[in-house]
Coordinates of C-alpha atoms in Angstrom, one line a residue:
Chain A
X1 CA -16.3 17.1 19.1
X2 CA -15.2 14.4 21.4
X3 CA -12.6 14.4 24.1
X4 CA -9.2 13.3 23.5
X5 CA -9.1 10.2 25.5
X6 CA -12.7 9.1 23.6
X7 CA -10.8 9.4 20.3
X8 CA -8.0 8.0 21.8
X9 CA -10.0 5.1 23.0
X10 CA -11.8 4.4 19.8
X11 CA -8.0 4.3 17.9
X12 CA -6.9 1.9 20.4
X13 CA -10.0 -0.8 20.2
X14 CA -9.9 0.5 16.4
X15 CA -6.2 -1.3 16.4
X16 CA -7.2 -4.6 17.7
X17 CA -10.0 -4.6 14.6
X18 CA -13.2 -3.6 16.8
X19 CA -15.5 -2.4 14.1
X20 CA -18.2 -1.0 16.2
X21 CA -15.0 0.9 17.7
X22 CA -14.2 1.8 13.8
X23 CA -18.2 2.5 13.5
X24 CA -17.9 5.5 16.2
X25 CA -14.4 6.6 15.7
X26 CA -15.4 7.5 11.9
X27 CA -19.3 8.6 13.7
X28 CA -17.2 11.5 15.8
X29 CA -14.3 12.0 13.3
X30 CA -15.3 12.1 9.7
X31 CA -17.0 15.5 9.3
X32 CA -13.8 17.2 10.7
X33 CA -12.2 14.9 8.4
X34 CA -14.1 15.6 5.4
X35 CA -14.3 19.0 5.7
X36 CA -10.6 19.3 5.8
X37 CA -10.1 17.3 2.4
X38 CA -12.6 18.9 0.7
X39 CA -10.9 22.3 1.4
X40 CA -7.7 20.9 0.1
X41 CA -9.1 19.0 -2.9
X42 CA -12.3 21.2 -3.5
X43 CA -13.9 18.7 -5.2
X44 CA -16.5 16.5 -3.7
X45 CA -16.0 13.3 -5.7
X46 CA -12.6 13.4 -5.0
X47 CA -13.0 14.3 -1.4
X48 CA -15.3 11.3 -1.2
X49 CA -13.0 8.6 -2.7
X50 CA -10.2 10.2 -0.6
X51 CA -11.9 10.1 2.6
X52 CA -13.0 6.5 1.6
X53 CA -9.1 5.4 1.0
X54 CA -8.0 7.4 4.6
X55 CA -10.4 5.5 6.6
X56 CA -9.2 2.2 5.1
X57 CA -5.5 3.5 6.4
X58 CA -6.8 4.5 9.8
X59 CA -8.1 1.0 10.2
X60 CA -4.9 -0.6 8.8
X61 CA -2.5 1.4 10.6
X62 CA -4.2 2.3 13.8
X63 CA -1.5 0.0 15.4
X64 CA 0.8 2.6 14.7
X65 CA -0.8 5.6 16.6
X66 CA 0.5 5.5 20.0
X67 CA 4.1 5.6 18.0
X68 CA 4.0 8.8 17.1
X69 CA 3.2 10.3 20.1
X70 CA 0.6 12.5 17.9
X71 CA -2.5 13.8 19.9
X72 CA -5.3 11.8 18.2
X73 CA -7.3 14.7 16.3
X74 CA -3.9 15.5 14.9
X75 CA -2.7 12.3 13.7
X76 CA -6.5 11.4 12.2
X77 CA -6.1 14.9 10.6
X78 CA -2.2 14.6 9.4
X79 CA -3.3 10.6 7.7
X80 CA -6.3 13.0 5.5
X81 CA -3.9 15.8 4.5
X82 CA -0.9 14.0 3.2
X83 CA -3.7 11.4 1.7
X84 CA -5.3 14.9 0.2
X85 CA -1.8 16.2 -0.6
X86 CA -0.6 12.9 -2.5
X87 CA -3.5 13.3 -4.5
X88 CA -3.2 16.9 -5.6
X89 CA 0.0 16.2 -6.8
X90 CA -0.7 13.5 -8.7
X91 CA -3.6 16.1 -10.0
X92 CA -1.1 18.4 -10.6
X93 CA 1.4 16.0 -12.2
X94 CA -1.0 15.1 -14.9
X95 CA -1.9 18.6 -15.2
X96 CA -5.3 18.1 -14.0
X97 CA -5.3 20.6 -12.0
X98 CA -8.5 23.4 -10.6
X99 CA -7.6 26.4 -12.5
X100 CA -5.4 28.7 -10.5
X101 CA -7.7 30.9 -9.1
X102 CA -9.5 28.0 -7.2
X103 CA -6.4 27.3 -5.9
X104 CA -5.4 30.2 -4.6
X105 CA -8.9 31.3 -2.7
X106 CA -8.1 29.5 0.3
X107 CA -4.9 29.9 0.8
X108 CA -5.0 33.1 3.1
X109 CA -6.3 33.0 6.2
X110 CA -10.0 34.5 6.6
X111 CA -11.8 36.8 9.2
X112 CA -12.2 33.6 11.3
X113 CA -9.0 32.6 11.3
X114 CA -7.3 35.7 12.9
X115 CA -10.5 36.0 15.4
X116 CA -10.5 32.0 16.0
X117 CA -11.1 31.8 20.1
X118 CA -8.3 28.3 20.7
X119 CA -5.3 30.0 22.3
X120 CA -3.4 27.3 19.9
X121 CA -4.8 28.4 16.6
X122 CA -3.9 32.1 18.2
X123 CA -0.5 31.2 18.8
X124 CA 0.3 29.7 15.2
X125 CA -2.2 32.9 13.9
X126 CA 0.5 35.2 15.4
X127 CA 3.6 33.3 14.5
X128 CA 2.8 33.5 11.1
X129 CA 2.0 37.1 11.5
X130 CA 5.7 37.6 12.5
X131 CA 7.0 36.2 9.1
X132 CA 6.9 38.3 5.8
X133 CA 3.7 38.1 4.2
X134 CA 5.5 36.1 1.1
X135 CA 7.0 33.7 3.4
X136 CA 4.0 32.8 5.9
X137 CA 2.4 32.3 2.2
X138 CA 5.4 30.3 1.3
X139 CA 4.4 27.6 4.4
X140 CA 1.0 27.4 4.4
X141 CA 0.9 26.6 0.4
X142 CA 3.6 23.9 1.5
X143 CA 1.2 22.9 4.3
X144 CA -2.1 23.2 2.6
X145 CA -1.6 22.5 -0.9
X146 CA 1.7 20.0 -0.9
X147 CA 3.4 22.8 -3.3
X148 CA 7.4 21.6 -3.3
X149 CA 10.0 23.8 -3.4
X150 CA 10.4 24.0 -6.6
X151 CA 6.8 24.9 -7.1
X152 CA 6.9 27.4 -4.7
X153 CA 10.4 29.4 -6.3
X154 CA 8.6 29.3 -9.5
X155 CA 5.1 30.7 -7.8
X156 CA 7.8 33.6 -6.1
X157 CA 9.9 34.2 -8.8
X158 CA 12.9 33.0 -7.0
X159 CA 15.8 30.8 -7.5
X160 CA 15.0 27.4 -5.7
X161 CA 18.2 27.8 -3.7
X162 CA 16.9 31.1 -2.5
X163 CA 13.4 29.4 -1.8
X164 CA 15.0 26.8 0.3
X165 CA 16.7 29.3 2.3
X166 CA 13.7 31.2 2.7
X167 CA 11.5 28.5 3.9
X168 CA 14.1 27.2 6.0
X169 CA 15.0 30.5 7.6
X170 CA 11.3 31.1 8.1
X171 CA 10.8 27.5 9.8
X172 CA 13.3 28.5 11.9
X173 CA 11.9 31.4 13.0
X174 CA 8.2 30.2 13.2
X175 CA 9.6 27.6 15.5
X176 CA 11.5 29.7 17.6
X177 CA 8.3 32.0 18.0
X178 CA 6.0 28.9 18.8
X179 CA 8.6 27.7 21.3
X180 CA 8.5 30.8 23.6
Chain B
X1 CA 23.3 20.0 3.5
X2 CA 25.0 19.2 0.2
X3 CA 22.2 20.3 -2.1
X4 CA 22.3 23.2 -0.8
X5 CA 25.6 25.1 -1.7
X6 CA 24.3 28.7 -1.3
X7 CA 23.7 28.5 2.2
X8 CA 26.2 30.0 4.1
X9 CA 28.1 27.4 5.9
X10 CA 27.2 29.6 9.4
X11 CA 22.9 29.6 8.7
X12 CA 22.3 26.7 10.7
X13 CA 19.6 25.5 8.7
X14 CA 19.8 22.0 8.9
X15 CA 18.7 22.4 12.1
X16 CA 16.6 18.9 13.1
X17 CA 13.6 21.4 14.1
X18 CA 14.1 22.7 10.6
X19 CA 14.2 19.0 8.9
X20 CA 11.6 17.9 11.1
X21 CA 9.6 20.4 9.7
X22 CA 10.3 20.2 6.2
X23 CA 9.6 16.1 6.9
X24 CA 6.2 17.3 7.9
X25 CA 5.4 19.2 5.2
X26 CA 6.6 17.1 2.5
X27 CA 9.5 19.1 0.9
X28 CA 12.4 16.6 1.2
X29 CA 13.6 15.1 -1.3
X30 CA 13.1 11.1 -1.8
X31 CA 16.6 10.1 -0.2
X32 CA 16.7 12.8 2.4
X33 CA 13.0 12.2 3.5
X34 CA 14.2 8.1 3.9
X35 CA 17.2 8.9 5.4
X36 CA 15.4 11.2 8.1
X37 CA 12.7 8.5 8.4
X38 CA 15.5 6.0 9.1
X39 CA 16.8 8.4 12.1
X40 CA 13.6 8.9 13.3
X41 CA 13.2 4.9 14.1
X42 CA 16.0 5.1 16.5
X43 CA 15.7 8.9 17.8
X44 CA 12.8 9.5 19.8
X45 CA 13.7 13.0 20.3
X46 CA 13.4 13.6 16.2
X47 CA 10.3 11.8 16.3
X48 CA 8.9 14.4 19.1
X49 CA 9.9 16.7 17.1
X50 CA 8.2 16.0 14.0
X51 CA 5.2 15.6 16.6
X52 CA 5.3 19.4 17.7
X53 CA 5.4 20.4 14.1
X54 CA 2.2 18.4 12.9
X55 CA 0.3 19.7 16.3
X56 CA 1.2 23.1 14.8
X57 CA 0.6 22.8 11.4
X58 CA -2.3 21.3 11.6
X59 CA -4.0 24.1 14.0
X60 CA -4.0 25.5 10.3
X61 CA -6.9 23.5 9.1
X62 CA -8.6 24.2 12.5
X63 CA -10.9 27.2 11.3
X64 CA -12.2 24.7 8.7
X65 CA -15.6 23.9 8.5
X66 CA -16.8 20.2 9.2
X67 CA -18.3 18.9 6.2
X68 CA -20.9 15.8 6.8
X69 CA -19.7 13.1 4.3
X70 CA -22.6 11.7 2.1
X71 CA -24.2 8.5 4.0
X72 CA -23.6 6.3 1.3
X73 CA -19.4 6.6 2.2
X74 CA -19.5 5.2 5.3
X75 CA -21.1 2.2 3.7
X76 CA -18.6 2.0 1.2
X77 CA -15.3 2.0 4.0
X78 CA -17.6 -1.1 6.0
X79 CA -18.0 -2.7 2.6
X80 CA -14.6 -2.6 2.1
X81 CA -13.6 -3.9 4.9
X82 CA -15.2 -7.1 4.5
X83 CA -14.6 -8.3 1.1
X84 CA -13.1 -7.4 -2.2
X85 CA -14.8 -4.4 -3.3
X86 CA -14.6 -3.2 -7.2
X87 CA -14.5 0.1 -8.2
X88 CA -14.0 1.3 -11.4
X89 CA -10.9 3.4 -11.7
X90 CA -11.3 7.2 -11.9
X91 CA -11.7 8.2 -15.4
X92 CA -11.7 11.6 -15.3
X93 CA -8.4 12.0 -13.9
X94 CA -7.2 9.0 -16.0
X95 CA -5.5 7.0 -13.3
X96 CA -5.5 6.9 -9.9
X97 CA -2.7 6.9 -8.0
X98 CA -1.7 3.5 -8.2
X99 CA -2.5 3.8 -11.7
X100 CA 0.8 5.5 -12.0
X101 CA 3.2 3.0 -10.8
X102 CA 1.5 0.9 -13.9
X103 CA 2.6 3.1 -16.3
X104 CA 6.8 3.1 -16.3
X105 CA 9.5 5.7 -16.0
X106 CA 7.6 9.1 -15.8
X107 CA 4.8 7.2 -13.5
X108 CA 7.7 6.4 -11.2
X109 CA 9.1 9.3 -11.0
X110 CA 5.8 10.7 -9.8
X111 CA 5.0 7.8 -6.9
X112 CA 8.9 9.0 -5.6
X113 CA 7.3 12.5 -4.8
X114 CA 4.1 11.6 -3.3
X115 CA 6.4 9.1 -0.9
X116 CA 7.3 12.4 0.3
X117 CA 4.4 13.3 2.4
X118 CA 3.4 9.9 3.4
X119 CA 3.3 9.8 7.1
X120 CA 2.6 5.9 7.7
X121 CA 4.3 4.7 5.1
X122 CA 4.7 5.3 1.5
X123 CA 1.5 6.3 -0.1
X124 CA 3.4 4.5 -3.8
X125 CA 2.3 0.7 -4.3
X126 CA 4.6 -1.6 -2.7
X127 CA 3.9 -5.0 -5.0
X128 CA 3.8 -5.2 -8.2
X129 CA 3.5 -8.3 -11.3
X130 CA 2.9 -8.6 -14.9
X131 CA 0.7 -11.4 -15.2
X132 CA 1.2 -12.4 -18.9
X133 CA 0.7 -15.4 -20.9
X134 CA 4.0 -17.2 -22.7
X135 CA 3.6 -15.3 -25.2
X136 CA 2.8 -12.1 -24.0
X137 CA -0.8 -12.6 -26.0
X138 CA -2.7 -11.7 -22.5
X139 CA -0.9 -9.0 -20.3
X140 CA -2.0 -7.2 -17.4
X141 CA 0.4 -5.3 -14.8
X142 CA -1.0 -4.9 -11.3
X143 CA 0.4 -3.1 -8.0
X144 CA -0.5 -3.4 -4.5
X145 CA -0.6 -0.5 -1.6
X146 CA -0.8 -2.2 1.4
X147 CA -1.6 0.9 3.5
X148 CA -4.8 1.4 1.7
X149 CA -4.8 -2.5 0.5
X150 CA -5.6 -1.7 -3.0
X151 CA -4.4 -3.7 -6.1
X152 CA -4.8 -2.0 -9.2
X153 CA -5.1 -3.9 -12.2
X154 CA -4.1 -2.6 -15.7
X155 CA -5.4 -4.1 -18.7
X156 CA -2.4 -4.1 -21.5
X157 CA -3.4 -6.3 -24.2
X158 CA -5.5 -10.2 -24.8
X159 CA -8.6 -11.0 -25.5
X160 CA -11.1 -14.2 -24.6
X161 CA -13.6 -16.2 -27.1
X162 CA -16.7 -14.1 -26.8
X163 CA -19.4 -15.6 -24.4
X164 CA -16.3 -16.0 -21.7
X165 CA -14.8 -13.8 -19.1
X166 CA -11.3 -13.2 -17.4
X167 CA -11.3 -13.3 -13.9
X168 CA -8.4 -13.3 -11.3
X169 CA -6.8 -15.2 -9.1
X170 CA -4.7 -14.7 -5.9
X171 CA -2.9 -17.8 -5.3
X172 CA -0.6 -17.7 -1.7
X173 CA 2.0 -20.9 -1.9
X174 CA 0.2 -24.1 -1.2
X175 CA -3.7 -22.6 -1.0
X176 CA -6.6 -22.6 -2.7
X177 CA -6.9 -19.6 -5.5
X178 CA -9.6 -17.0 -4.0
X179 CA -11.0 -15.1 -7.3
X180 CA -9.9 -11.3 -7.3
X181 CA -12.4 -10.2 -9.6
X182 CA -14.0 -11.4 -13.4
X183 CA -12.7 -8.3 -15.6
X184 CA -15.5 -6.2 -17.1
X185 CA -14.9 -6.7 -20.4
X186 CA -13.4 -3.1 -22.3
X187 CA -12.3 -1.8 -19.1
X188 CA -9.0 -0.6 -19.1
X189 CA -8.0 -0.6 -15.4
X190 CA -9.8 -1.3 -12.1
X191 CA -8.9 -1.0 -8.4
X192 CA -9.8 -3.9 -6.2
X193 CA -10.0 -3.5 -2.4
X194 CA -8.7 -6.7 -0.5
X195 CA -9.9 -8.1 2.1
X196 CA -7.7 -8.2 5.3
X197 CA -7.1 -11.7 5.0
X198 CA -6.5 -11.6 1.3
X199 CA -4.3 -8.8 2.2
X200 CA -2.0 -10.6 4.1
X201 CA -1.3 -13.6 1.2
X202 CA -0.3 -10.7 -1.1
X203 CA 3.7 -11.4 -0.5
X204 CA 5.4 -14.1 -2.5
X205 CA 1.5 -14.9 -4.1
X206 CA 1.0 -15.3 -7.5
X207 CA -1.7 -13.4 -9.6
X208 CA -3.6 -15.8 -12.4
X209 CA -5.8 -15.6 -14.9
X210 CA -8.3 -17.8 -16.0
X211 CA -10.4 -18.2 -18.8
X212 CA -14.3 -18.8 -17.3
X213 CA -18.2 -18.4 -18.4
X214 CA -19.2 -15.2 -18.6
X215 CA -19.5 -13.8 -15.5
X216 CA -17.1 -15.6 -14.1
X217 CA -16.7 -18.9 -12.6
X218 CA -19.5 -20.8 -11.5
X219 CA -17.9 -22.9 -9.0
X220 CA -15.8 -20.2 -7.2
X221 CA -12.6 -21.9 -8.3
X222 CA -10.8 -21.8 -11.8
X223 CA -12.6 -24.1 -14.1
X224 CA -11.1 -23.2 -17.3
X225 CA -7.5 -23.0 -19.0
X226 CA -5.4 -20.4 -17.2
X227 CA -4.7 -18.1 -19.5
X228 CA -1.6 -15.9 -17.6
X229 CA 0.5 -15.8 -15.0
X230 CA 2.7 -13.4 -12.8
X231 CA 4.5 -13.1 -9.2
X232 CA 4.1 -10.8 -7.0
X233 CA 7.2 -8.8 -6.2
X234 CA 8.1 -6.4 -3.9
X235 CA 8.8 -2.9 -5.4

């Protein structure tokens, strides 16, 4: 992986249409990228025409990075989730859908994730471990697999007034954790 | 919040850092998420905040595994980049996501939703026509995404003399048409990437159709009766 101010340097030429720029920042990026869609979509030919239609947004809109005041990783990475998350919906809209087992494989965190060495990854790691396991479920299925509110009340059994509260009140708490 | 009546009144929970969160994640509804993206523009404090929660979420996806794309995609995005590239529309699926906006009330209800986790801008098609003849014997409906600049094209009804082809053309007010793509005859949508300068005509254009040789015209401008017509309108 790159440093941030080389990614940060390729969006920047990237935004006044240098395609070599383009060339390297999709060289350094795109695995990362990739691999990240595919564990959302977990399908390769839709992986590929999704990381196709992401990279077509990063060149459009890489104008609009230093806006956000995203670090560059993360905003490369937010553009191929909710690119991969528009497009399960619409999956899941048309009833398309994996079957639920696929879904559900990757939703918890593996071996790796709780020994993962970035102190970052360790601080999220033991905010959600803070949460109810039902409710640090409840986030990362928002986060990982775009599931709405009302998907997730009927996936817990709940009223969607209760889910709301839940996820809000657990929001709250994950952000008071990560804020300490 | 006034959706949410069950929420005790003392639960602070439309907390920004909570709203900014839910922003993040995609689980406000259509007018809250605007309404929050329209407070964001002015509020640079609500925009760091929405900043903190993507750094944190997406340490989420940092355990997994790079995946090398195939060599042939990076080909593809170049290609794209250039010139109008045709791709058949996903069939397996049925439509892509632009295909929905084609396809009236319940495929607009669905481009409202995935607005919700857009983070540039709205990931539903922001142009639309029906490009129809007088009589509505040729009809096509197309939309337009300018974040990805894709205009999907949906075949509705008409047909051409055999031996002849449809092909499309973007026409920006006092220009030259520049041919979209000849329709492959039987296909019931396609997705055509435009070209950055194509791109830019899109508002206030019109959309044609032309009756050429097979294959489409020889001359790279219309050279037969046009067949159907339609503006391009913002959504």
């Amino acid at each position: 992986m790159s440093t941030r101010e080389e990614i940060e340097a390729l969006i920047d030429a990237t935004a006044t249409g240098d395609r070599s720029a383009f060339a390297a920042l999709y060289g350094h990026t795109s695995a990362k990228l990739f691999g990240v869609v595919l564990r959302i979509l977990k399908s390769d030919t839709e992986t590929e025409e999704a990381v196709q239609e992401i990279y077509l947004k990063i060149w459009r809109n890489a104008d609009r990075y230093r806006a956000g005041g995203y670090s560059p990783m993360t905003w490369l990475i937010t553009i191929a989730r909710n690119h991969a998350i528009d497009k399960l919906r619409a999956r899941r809209a048309t009833g398309a859908g994996l079957s639920e087992a696929e879904e559900i494989a990757d939703v918890t965190p593996g071996p790796e994730a709780l020994a993962m060495a970035s102190s970052d990854r360790a601080r999220i790691v033991n905010c959600f471990g803070q949460l109810p396991l039902d409710r640090a479920e409840a986030v990362r299925r928002a986060y990982l697999q775009g599931e709405t509110y009302a998907e997730l009340a009927a996936r817990f059994e709940v009223p969607l007034n209760t889910m709301r509260t839940w996820l809000r009140r657990s929001l709250l708490k994950l952000k008071e954790c990560l804020s300490e | 919040m006034s959706d949410t009546p069950d929420i005790p009144q003392d639960a602070p929970l439309d907390d920004d850092r909570i709203l900014a969160a839910e922003y993040v994640l995609g689980l406000l509804s259509t007018a809250d998420h605007r309404a929050f993206e329209a407070r964001m523009d002015g509020d640079p404090i609500l925009r760091a905040r929405v900043a903190e929660w993507a750094e944190d979420f997406v340490t989420l996806t940092a355990d997994f595994p790079e995946e090398t794309p195939p060599e042939t995609l990076w080909r593809a995005i170049e290609a794209s980049l250039d010139r109008p590239v045709v791709e058949p529309m996903r069939r397996r699926t049925g439509l892509g996501l632009l295909g929905y906006a084609l396809g009236g009330l319940m495929a607009a209800g669905l481009a409202f939703v995935v607005v919700n986790s857009g983070m540039l801008s709205p990931a539903a098609p922001e142009f639309q026509a029906r490009i129809a003849a007088q009589d509505n014997a040729v009809l096509f409906a197309a939309a337009y995404d300018a974040d990805t600049g894709q205009l999907a094209l949906e075949y509705q009804a008409g047909s051409h003399p055999p031996d002849r082809s449809f092909e499309f053309w973007l026409i920006a007010e006092g220009e030259a048409p520049v041919s979209v793509i000849v329709w492959p005859d039987g296909s019931p949508a396609e997705v055509v990437t435009l070209s950055d300068e194509l791109w830019a005509k899109v508002p206030g254009a019109v959309l044609a159709i032309s009756d050429e040789p097979a294959g489409g015209s020889p001359t790279g401008q219309p050279t037969g009766a046009v067949v159907a017509v339609g503006q391009i309108e913002p959504i």
